XYZ file of C-alpha atoms in Angstrom:
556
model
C 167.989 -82.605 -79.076
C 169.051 -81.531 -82.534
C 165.052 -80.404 -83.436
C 163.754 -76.844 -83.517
C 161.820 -74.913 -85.897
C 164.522 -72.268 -86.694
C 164.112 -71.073 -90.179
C 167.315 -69.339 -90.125
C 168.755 -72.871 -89.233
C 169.628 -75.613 -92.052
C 167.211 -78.320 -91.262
C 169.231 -80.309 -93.104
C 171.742 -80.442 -90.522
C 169.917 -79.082 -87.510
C 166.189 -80.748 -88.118
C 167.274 -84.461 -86.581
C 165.523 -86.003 -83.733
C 168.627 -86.780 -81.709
C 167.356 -86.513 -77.672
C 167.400 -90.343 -77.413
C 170.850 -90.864 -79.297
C 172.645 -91.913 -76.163
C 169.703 -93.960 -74.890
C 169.702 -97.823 -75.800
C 166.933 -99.107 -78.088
C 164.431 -101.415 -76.396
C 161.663 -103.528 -77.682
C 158.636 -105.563 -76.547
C 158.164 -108.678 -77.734
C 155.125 -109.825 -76.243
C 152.005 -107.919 -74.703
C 152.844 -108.864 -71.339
C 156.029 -107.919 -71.709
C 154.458 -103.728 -73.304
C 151.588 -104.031 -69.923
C 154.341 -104.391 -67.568
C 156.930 -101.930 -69.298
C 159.352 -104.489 -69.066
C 161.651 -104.185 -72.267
C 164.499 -105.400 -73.373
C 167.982 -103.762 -74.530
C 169.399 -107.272 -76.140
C 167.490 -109.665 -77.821
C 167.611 -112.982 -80.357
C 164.746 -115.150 -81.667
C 167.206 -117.309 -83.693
C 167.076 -115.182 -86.918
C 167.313 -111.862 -85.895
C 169.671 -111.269 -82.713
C 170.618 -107.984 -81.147
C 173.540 -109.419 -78.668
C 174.532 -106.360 -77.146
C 172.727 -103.232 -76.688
C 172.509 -100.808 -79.516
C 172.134 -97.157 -79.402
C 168.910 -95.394 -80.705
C 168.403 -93.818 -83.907
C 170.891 -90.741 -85.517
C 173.918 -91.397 -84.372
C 175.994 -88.516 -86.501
C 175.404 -86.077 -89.246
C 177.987 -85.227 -91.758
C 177.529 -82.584 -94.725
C 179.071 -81.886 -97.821
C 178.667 -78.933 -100.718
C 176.068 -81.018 -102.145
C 174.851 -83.688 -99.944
C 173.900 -84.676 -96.278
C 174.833 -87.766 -94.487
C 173.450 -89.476 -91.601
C 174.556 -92.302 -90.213
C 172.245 -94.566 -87.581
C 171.302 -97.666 -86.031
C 167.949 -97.459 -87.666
C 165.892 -98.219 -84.050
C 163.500 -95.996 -82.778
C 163.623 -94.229 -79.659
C 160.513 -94.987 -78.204
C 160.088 -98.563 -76.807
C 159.484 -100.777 -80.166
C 157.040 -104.284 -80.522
C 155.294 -105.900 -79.935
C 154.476 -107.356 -83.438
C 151.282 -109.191 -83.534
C 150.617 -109.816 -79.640
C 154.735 -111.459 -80.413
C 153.795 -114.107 -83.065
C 155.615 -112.169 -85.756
C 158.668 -113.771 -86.633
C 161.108 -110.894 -87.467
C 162.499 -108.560 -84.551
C 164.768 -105.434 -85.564
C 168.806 -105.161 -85.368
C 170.959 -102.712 -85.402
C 171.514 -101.511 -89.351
C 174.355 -99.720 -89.186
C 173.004 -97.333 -91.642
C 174.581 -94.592 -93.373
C 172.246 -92.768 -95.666
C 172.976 -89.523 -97.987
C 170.489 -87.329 -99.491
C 171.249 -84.289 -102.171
C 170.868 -80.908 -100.650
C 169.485 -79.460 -104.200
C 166.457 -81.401 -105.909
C 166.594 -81.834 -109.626
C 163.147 -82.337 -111.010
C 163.373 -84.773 -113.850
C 161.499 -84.799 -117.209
C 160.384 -88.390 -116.492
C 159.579 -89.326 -113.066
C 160.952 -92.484 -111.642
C 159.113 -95.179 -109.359
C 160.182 -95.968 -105.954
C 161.640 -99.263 -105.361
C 161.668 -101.712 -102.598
C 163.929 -100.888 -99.751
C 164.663 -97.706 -98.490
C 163.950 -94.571 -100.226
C 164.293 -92.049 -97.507
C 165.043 -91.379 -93.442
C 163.065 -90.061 -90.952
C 164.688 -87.570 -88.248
C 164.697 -90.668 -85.834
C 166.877 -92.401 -87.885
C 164.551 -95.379 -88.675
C 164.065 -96.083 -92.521
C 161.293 -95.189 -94.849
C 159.695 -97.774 -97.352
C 157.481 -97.360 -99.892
C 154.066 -98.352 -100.279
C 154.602 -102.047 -101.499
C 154.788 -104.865 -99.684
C 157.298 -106.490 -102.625
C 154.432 -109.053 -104.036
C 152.681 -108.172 -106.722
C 149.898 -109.930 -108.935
C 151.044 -112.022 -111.729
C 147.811 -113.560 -113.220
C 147.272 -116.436 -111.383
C 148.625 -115.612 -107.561
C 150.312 -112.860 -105.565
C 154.359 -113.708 -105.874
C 157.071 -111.745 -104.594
C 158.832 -109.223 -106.449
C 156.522 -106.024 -106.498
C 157.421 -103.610 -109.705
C 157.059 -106.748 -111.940
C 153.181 -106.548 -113.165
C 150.407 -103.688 -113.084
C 148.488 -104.889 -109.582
C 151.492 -104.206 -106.541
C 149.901 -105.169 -103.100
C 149.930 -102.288 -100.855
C 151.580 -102.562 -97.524
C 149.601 -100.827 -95.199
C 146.290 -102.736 -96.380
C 147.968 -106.044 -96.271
C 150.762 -105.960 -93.710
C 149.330 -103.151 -91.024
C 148.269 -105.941 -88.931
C 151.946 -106.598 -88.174
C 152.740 -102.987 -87.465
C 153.540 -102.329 -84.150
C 152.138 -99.118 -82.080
C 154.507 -96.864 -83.800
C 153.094 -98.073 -86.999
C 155.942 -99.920 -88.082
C 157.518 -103.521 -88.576
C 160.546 -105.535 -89.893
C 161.511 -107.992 -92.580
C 163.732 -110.777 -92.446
C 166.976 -108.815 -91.650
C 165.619 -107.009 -89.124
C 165.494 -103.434 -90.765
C 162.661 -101.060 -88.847
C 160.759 -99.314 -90.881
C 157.999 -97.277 -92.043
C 155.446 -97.442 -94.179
C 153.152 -94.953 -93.040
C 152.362 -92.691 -90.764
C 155.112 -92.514 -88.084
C 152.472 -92.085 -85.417
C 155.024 -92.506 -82.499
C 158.212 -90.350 -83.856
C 155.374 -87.559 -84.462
C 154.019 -88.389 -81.071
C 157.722 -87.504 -79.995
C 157.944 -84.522 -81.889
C 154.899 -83.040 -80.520
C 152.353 -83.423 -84.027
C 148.963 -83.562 -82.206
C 149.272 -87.226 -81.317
C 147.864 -88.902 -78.198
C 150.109 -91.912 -76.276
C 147.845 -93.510 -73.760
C 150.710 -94.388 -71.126
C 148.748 -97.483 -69.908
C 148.324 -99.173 -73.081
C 151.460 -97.681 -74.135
C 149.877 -96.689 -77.553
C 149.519 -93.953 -79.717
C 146.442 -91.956 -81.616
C 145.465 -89.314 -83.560
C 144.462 -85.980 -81.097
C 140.626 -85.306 -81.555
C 141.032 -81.805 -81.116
C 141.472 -79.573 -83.536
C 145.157 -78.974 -85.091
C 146.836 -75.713 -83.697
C 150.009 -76.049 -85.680
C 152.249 -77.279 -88.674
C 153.297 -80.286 -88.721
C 156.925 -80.999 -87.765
C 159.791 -82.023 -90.084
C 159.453 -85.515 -90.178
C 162.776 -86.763 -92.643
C 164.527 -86.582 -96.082
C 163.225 -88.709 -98.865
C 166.140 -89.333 -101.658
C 165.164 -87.591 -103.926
C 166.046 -84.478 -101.094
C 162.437 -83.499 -100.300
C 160.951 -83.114 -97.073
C 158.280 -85.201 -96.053
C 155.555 -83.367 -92.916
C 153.634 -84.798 -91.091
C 149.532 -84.684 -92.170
C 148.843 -81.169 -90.966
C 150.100 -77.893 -93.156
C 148.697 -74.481 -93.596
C 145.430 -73.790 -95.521
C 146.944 -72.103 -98.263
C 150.141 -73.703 -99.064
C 151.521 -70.217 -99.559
C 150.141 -68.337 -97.156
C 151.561 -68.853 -93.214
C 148.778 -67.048 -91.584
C 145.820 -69.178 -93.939
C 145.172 -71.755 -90.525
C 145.884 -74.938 -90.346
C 144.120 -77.929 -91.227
C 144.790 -81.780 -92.106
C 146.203 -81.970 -95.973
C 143.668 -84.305 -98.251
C 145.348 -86.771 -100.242
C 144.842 -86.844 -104.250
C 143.675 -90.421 -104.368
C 140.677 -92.318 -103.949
C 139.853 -96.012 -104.234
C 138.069 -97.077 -107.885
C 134.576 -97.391 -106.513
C 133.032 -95.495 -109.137
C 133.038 -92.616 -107.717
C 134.684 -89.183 -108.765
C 135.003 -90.344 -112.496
C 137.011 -93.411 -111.491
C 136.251 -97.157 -113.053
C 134.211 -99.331 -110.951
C 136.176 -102.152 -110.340
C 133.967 -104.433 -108.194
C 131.660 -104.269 -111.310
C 133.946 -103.703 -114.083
C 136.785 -105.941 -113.191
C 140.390 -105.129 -112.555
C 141.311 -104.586 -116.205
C 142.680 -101.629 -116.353
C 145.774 -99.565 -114.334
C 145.186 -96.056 -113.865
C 146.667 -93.501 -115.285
C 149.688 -92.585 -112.980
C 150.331 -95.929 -113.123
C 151.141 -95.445 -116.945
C 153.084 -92.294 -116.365
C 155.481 -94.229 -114.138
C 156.092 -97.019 -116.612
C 153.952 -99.671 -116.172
C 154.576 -102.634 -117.591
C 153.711 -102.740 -121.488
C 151.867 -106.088 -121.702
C 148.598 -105.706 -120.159
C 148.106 -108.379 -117.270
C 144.301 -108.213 -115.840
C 144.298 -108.572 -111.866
C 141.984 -110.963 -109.897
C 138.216 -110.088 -109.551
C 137.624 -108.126 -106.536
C 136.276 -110.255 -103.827
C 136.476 -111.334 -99.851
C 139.776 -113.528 -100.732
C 141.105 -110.100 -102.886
C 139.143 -106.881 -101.485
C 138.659 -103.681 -103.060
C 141.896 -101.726 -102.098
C 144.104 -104.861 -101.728
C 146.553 -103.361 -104.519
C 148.167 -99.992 -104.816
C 146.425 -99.677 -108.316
C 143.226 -100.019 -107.126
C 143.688 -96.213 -106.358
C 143.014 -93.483 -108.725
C 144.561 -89.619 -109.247
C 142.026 -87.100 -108.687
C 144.048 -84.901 -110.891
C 143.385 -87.534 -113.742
C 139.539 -86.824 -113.273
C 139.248 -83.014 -114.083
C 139.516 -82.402 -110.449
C 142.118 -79.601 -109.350
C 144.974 -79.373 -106.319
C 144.681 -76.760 -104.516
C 140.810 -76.607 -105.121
C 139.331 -80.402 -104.231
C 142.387 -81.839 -102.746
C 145.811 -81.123 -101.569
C 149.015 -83.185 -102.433
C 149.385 -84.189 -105.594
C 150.136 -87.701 -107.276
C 153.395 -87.868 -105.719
C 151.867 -86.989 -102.446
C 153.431 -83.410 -101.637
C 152.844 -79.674 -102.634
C 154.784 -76.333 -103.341
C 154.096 -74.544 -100.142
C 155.999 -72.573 -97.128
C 156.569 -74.111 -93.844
C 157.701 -73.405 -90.498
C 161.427 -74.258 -92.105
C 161.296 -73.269 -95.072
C 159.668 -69.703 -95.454
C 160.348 -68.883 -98.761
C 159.136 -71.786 -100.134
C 159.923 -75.863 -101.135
C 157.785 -78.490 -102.687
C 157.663 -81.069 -99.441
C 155.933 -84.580 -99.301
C 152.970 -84.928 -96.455
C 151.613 -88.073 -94.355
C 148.842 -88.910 -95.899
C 145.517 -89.805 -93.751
C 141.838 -89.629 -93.005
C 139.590 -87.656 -91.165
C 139.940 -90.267 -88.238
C 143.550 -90.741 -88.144
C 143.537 -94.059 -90.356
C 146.639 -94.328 -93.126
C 145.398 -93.535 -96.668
C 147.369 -94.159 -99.471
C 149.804 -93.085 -100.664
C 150.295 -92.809 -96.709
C 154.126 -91.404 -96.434
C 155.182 -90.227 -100.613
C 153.125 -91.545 -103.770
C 154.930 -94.223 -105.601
C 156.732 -91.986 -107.612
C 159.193 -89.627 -106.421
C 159.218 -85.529 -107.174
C 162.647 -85.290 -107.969
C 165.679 -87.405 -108.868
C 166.098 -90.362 -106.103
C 170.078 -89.921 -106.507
C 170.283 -90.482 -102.808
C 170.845 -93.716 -101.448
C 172.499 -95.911 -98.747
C 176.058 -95.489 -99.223
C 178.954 -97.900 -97.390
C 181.503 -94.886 -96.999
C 181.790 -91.068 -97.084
C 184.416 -90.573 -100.167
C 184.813 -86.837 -99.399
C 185.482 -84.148 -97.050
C 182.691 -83.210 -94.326
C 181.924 -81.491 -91.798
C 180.169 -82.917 -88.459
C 177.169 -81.220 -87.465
C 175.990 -83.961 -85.187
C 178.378 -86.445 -82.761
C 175.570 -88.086 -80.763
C 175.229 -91.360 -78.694
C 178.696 -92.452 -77.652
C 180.337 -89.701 -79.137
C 178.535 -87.222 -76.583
C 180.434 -84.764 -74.632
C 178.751 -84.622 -71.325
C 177.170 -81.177 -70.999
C 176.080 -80.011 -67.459
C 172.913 -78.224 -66.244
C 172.321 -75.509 -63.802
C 173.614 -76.621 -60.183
C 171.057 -76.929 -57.695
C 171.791 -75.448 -53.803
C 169.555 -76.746 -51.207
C 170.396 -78.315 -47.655
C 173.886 -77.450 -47.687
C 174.420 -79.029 -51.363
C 175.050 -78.654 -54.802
C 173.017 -81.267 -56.562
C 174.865 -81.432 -60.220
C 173.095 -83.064 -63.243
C 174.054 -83.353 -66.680
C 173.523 -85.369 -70.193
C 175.227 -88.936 -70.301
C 175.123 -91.926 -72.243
C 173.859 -95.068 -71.187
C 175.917 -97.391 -69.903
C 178.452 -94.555 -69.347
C 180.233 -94.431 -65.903
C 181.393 -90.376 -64.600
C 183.160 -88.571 -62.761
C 182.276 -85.351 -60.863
C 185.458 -82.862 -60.187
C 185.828 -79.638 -59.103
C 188.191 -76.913 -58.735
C 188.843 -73.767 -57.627
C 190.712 -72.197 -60.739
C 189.398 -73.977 -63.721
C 193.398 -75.238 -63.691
C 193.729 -77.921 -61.155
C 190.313 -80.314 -60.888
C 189.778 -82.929 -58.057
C 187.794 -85.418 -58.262
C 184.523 -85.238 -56.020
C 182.632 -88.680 -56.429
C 184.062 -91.387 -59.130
C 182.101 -94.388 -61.256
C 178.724 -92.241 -61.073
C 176.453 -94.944 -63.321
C 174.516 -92.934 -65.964
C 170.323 -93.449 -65.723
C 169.785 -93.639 -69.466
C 170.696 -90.343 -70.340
C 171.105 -88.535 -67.383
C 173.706 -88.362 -64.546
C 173.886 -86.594 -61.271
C 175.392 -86.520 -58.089
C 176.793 -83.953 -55.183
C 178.988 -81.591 -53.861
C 178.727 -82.112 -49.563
C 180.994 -79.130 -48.806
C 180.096 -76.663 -51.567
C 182.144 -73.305 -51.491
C 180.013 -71.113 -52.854
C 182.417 -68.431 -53.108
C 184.413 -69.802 -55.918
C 183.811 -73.280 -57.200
C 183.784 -74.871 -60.414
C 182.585 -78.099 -61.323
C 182.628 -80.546 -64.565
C 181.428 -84.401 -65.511
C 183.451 -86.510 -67.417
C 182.700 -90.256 -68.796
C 186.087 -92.842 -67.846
C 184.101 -95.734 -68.713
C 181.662 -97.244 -71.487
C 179.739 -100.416 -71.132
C 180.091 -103.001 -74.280
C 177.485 -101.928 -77.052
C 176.745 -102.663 -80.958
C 178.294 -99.666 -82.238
C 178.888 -99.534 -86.710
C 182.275 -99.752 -86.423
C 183.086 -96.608 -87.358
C 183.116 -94.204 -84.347
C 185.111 -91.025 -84.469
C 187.422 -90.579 -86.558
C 190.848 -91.959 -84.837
C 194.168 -90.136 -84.987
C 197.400 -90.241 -83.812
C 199.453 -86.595 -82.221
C 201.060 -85.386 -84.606
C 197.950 -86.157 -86.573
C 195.292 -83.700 -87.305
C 191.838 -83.336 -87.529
C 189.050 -80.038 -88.682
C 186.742 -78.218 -86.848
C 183.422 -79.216 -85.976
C 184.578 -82.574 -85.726
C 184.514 -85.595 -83.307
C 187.899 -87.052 -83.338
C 189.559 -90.093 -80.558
C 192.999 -89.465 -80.386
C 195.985 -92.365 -79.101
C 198.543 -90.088 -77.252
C 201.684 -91.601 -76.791
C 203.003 -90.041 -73.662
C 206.903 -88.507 -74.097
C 209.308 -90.508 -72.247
C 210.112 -88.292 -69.817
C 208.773 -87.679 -67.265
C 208.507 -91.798 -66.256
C 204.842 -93.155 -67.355
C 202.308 -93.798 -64.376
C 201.280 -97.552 -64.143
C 198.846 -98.805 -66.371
C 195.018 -97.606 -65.492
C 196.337 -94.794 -63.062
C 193.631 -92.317 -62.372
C 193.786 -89.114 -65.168
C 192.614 -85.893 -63.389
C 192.243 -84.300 -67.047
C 193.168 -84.382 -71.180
C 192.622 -81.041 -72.954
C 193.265 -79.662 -76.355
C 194.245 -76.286 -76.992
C 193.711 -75.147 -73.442
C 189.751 -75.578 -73.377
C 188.246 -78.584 -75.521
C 187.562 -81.139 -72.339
C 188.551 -84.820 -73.338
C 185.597 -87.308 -72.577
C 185.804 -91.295 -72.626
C 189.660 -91.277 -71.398
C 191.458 -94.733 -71.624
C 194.658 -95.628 -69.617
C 194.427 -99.603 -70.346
C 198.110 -99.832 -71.779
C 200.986 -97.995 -70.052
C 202.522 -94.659 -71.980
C 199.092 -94.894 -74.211
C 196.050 -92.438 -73.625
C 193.136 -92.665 -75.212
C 191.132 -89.665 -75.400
C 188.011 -88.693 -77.802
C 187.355 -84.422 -78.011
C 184.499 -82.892 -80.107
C 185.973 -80.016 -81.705
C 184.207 -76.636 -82.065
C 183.544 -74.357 -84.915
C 185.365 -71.899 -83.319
C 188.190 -73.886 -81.992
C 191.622 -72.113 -82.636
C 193.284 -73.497 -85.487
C 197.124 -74.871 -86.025
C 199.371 -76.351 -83.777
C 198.108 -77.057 -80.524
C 198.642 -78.725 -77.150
C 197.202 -81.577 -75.563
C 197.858 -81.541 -72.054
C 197.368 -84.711 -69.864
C 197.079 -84.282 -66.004
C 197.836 -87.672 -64.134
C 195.379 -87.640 -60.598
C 197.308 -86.737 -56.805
C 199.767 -87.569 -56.258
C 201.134 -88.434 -59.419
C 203.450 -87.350 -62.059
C 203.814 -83.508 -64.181
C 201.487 -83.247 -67.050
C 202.824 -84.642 -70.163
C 202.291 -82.073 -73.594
C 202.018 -83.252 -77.449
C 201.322 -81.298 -80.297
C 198.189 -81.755 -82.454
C 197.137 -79.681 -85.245
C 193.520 -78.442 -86.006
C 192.487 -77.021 -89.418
């Protein structure tokens, strides 16, 4: 898991929800299906089709001087669905997404609105939308194409009924996403959320808060966004902690605002205006049963606009976020919060208002066009990485992190040279492995878990990066490497079993290939502190079988 609440850590890099990566996504798609438990890790309903199982959420961080990428499937890593009792007719797909963020914020002169789409991640890797539903009102009906008139229908109000238990849904290409409140990835990251494991839901604790809200994702604009709970006094750590109070209210009347069940929808509010409202004035529809009171994002006002002050009567301003310190950031950074009511209900602007703090010159991107360094190589990518051994009844019992759909091997050894293989094709359980050592010597013995097989999945295509020896590749980095073996001494038969594939003496090769004759395959996550130039990779054929074979590869 790549979460903590280090301040002396980049969140940036470090702050990602990445326990699940190697976990396949699953859904519900009916409420039989969520009472039983029994979800799926493929799907189709003709539109939307997920053939082969796709990995959960952040799949790999990459960062730059000046920005941070993250690439992910986009699914969430608890069980998704189902979407209205399964008579919604959109499911979620893998997106392939790979989403940058700036690592400084520039705060413009004129603020920009947010458009449809996505305009942020959350640590799980599943999208954030804003708070439109893309239909707007455009004097006679509601018509798609929200941003185009002064009355923009408001998602949450008009499309929560589709959410599913995690508060979230999909359109018609199958992109998960939220609109507000991430109740289930804050459930995961431990924000005072409830999950009811019969009903296999999620609520708001009714206890009091103890603690700050998590880091919950990176908006484009490179702000944070929290969850709904910061300290008292946004600059003061030891103030308490208590539930932020948004900076809108509905026009009822109230607080200075216009009446608009009396007075009509005439008029847009001010921050409206500030965010460039369309000039021609276009009155909205009268408020009534068929279009309530709240119906439209405009039908909210900014206390600020009413002589009230943040800080004072409320707490997030009209963008929906604050100056303050946080458990990550000590010294200080404005951050977005979720936005909701006393009894856990969304209230607008739920996630970020509908303008953004700073500039939004972060975006969905296609390709990295620069040098980065890896700070994350999660789902398939994963090294295997071993837990204490366990000695009881005359065995070791040996655990360790795997990938689903990943098959192991357990060796040992009595020098950390020359490994044996204990136990072969050990099938992963999600992400977790184990298995045994029957005649332990528990005077000297080493063991280690390697992956030598991968079931099919709906990977992005991209993967590590792939390089030939002779080749080279930089630290911190997750790279697959095709070794051509020398010629000398004669090459092993095709899918002969390979005891071990090292770089530079220590750096353990995981997800070895032998399919073709003379051809390894071998993928090695490189260190930080990895020893840099020309270095060996050694590849040990199993017993009996030939001398290693050396080649040269270079790390910078």
């Amino acid at each position: 898991m790549c979460v903590g609440r280090n301040a002396a850590a980049d969140p940036r890099t470090n702050g990602w929800f990445t326990t699940f990566s190697g976990q396949y996504a699953r859904i519900y798609t009916n409420d039989a299906m969520q009472s039983a438990g029994s979800s799926l890790t493929a799907w189709s309903n003709g539109s939307q089709t997920q053939a082969a199982p796709a990995y959960c959420g952040v799949q790999d961080v990459y960062s730059s001087a000046n920005w941070i990428y993250v690439r992910s499937t986009g699914l969430a890593s608890y069980t998704m669905g189902p979407w209205q009792h399964g008579n919604f007719p959109n499911l979620p797909v893998n997106q392939k997404n790979l989403f940058r963020f700036p690592r400084t914020v520039t705060v413009p002169v004129t603020n920009s609105s947010t458009g449809l789409g996505q305009i942020g991640i959350f640590v799980d890797g599943v999208e954030m939308f804003n708070s439109c539903d893309a239909f707007y009102w455009n004097g006679s009906s509601d018509v798609s194409g929200a941003g185009s008139g002064y009355w923009n229908r408001d998602a949450y109000v008009n499309e929560g009924a589709t959410f599913d238990p995690g508060y979230a849904h999909q359109q018609n290409t199958g992109t998960y996403h939220y609109h507000a409140n991430p109740i289930g990835l804050r459930y995961l990251l431990g924000d005072h959320v409830t999950y009811d494991a019969a009903a296999k839901t999620f609520s708001e604790s009714t206890t009091a808060p103890t603690q700050h809200s998590p880091l919950l994702g990176w908006v484009s604009d490179g702000c944070p966004i929290y969850g709904p709970y910061g300290y008292s006094n946004a600059t003061n750590p030891a103030s308490g902690i208590r539930r932020m109070i948004s900076g809108y209210v509905i026009r009822n009347g109230q607080y200075g605002t216009s009446n608009l069940t009396a007075n009509g929808r005439t008029t847009i509010p001010a921050w409206a205006v500030r965010l460039g409202a369309p000039s021609a004035n276009q009155a909205g529809p009268a408020v009534s049963s068929s279009y309530p009171l709240g119906r439209y994002m405009e039908d909210n006002d900014y206390l600020g606009d009413h002589g009230f002050v943040q800080g004072v009567d409320f707490d997030l301003d009209e963008f929906n976020g604050r100056w303050c310190v946080t458990p990550e950031f000590p010294t200080g950074i404005y951050a977005y919060f979720v936005a909701i009511a006393s009894n856990g209900v969304p209230v607008y602007p739920y996630n970020i208002g509908r303008g953004y703090y700073g500039s939004p010159t972060g975006s969905a991107v296609s390709s990295i066009g620069e040098t980065v360094v890896t700070n994350f190589a999660g789902g398939p990518s994963a090294a295997p990485v071993m837990q204490t051994p366990h000695y009881g009844n005359g065995l070791v019992t040996l655990t360790w992190s795997a990938v689903e759909g990943g098959s192991y091997e357990l060796d040992a050894s009595t020098n950390l040279t020359n490994w044996s293989a204990l136990r072969t094709n050990i099938a992963a359980t999600q992400i977790a492995a184990s298995n045994y050592d029957s005649a332990p010597d528990l005077a000297a013995k080493y063991y280690r878990a390697r992956r030598i097989a991968l079931a099919a999945y709906d990977g992005d295509g991209s993967g590590p990066l792939a390089v030939a020896p002779g080749g080279n590749a930089a630290r911190s980095s997750s790279v697959t490497v095709s070794i051509t073996l020398p010629s000398s001494p004669p090459w092993p038969p095709a899918n002969a079993p390979i005891s071990s594939v090292t770089l530079a003496g220590t750096i353990t090769g995981s997800s070895i290939s032998y399919a073709t004759q003379g051809t390894v395959v071998a993928t090695f996550n490189i260190p930080a502190n990895a020893p840099t130039g020309s270095q060996n990779i050694v590849v040990t054929f199993g017993s009996p079988g030939p001398p290693p074979y050396t080649v040269t590869f270079t790390i910078d």
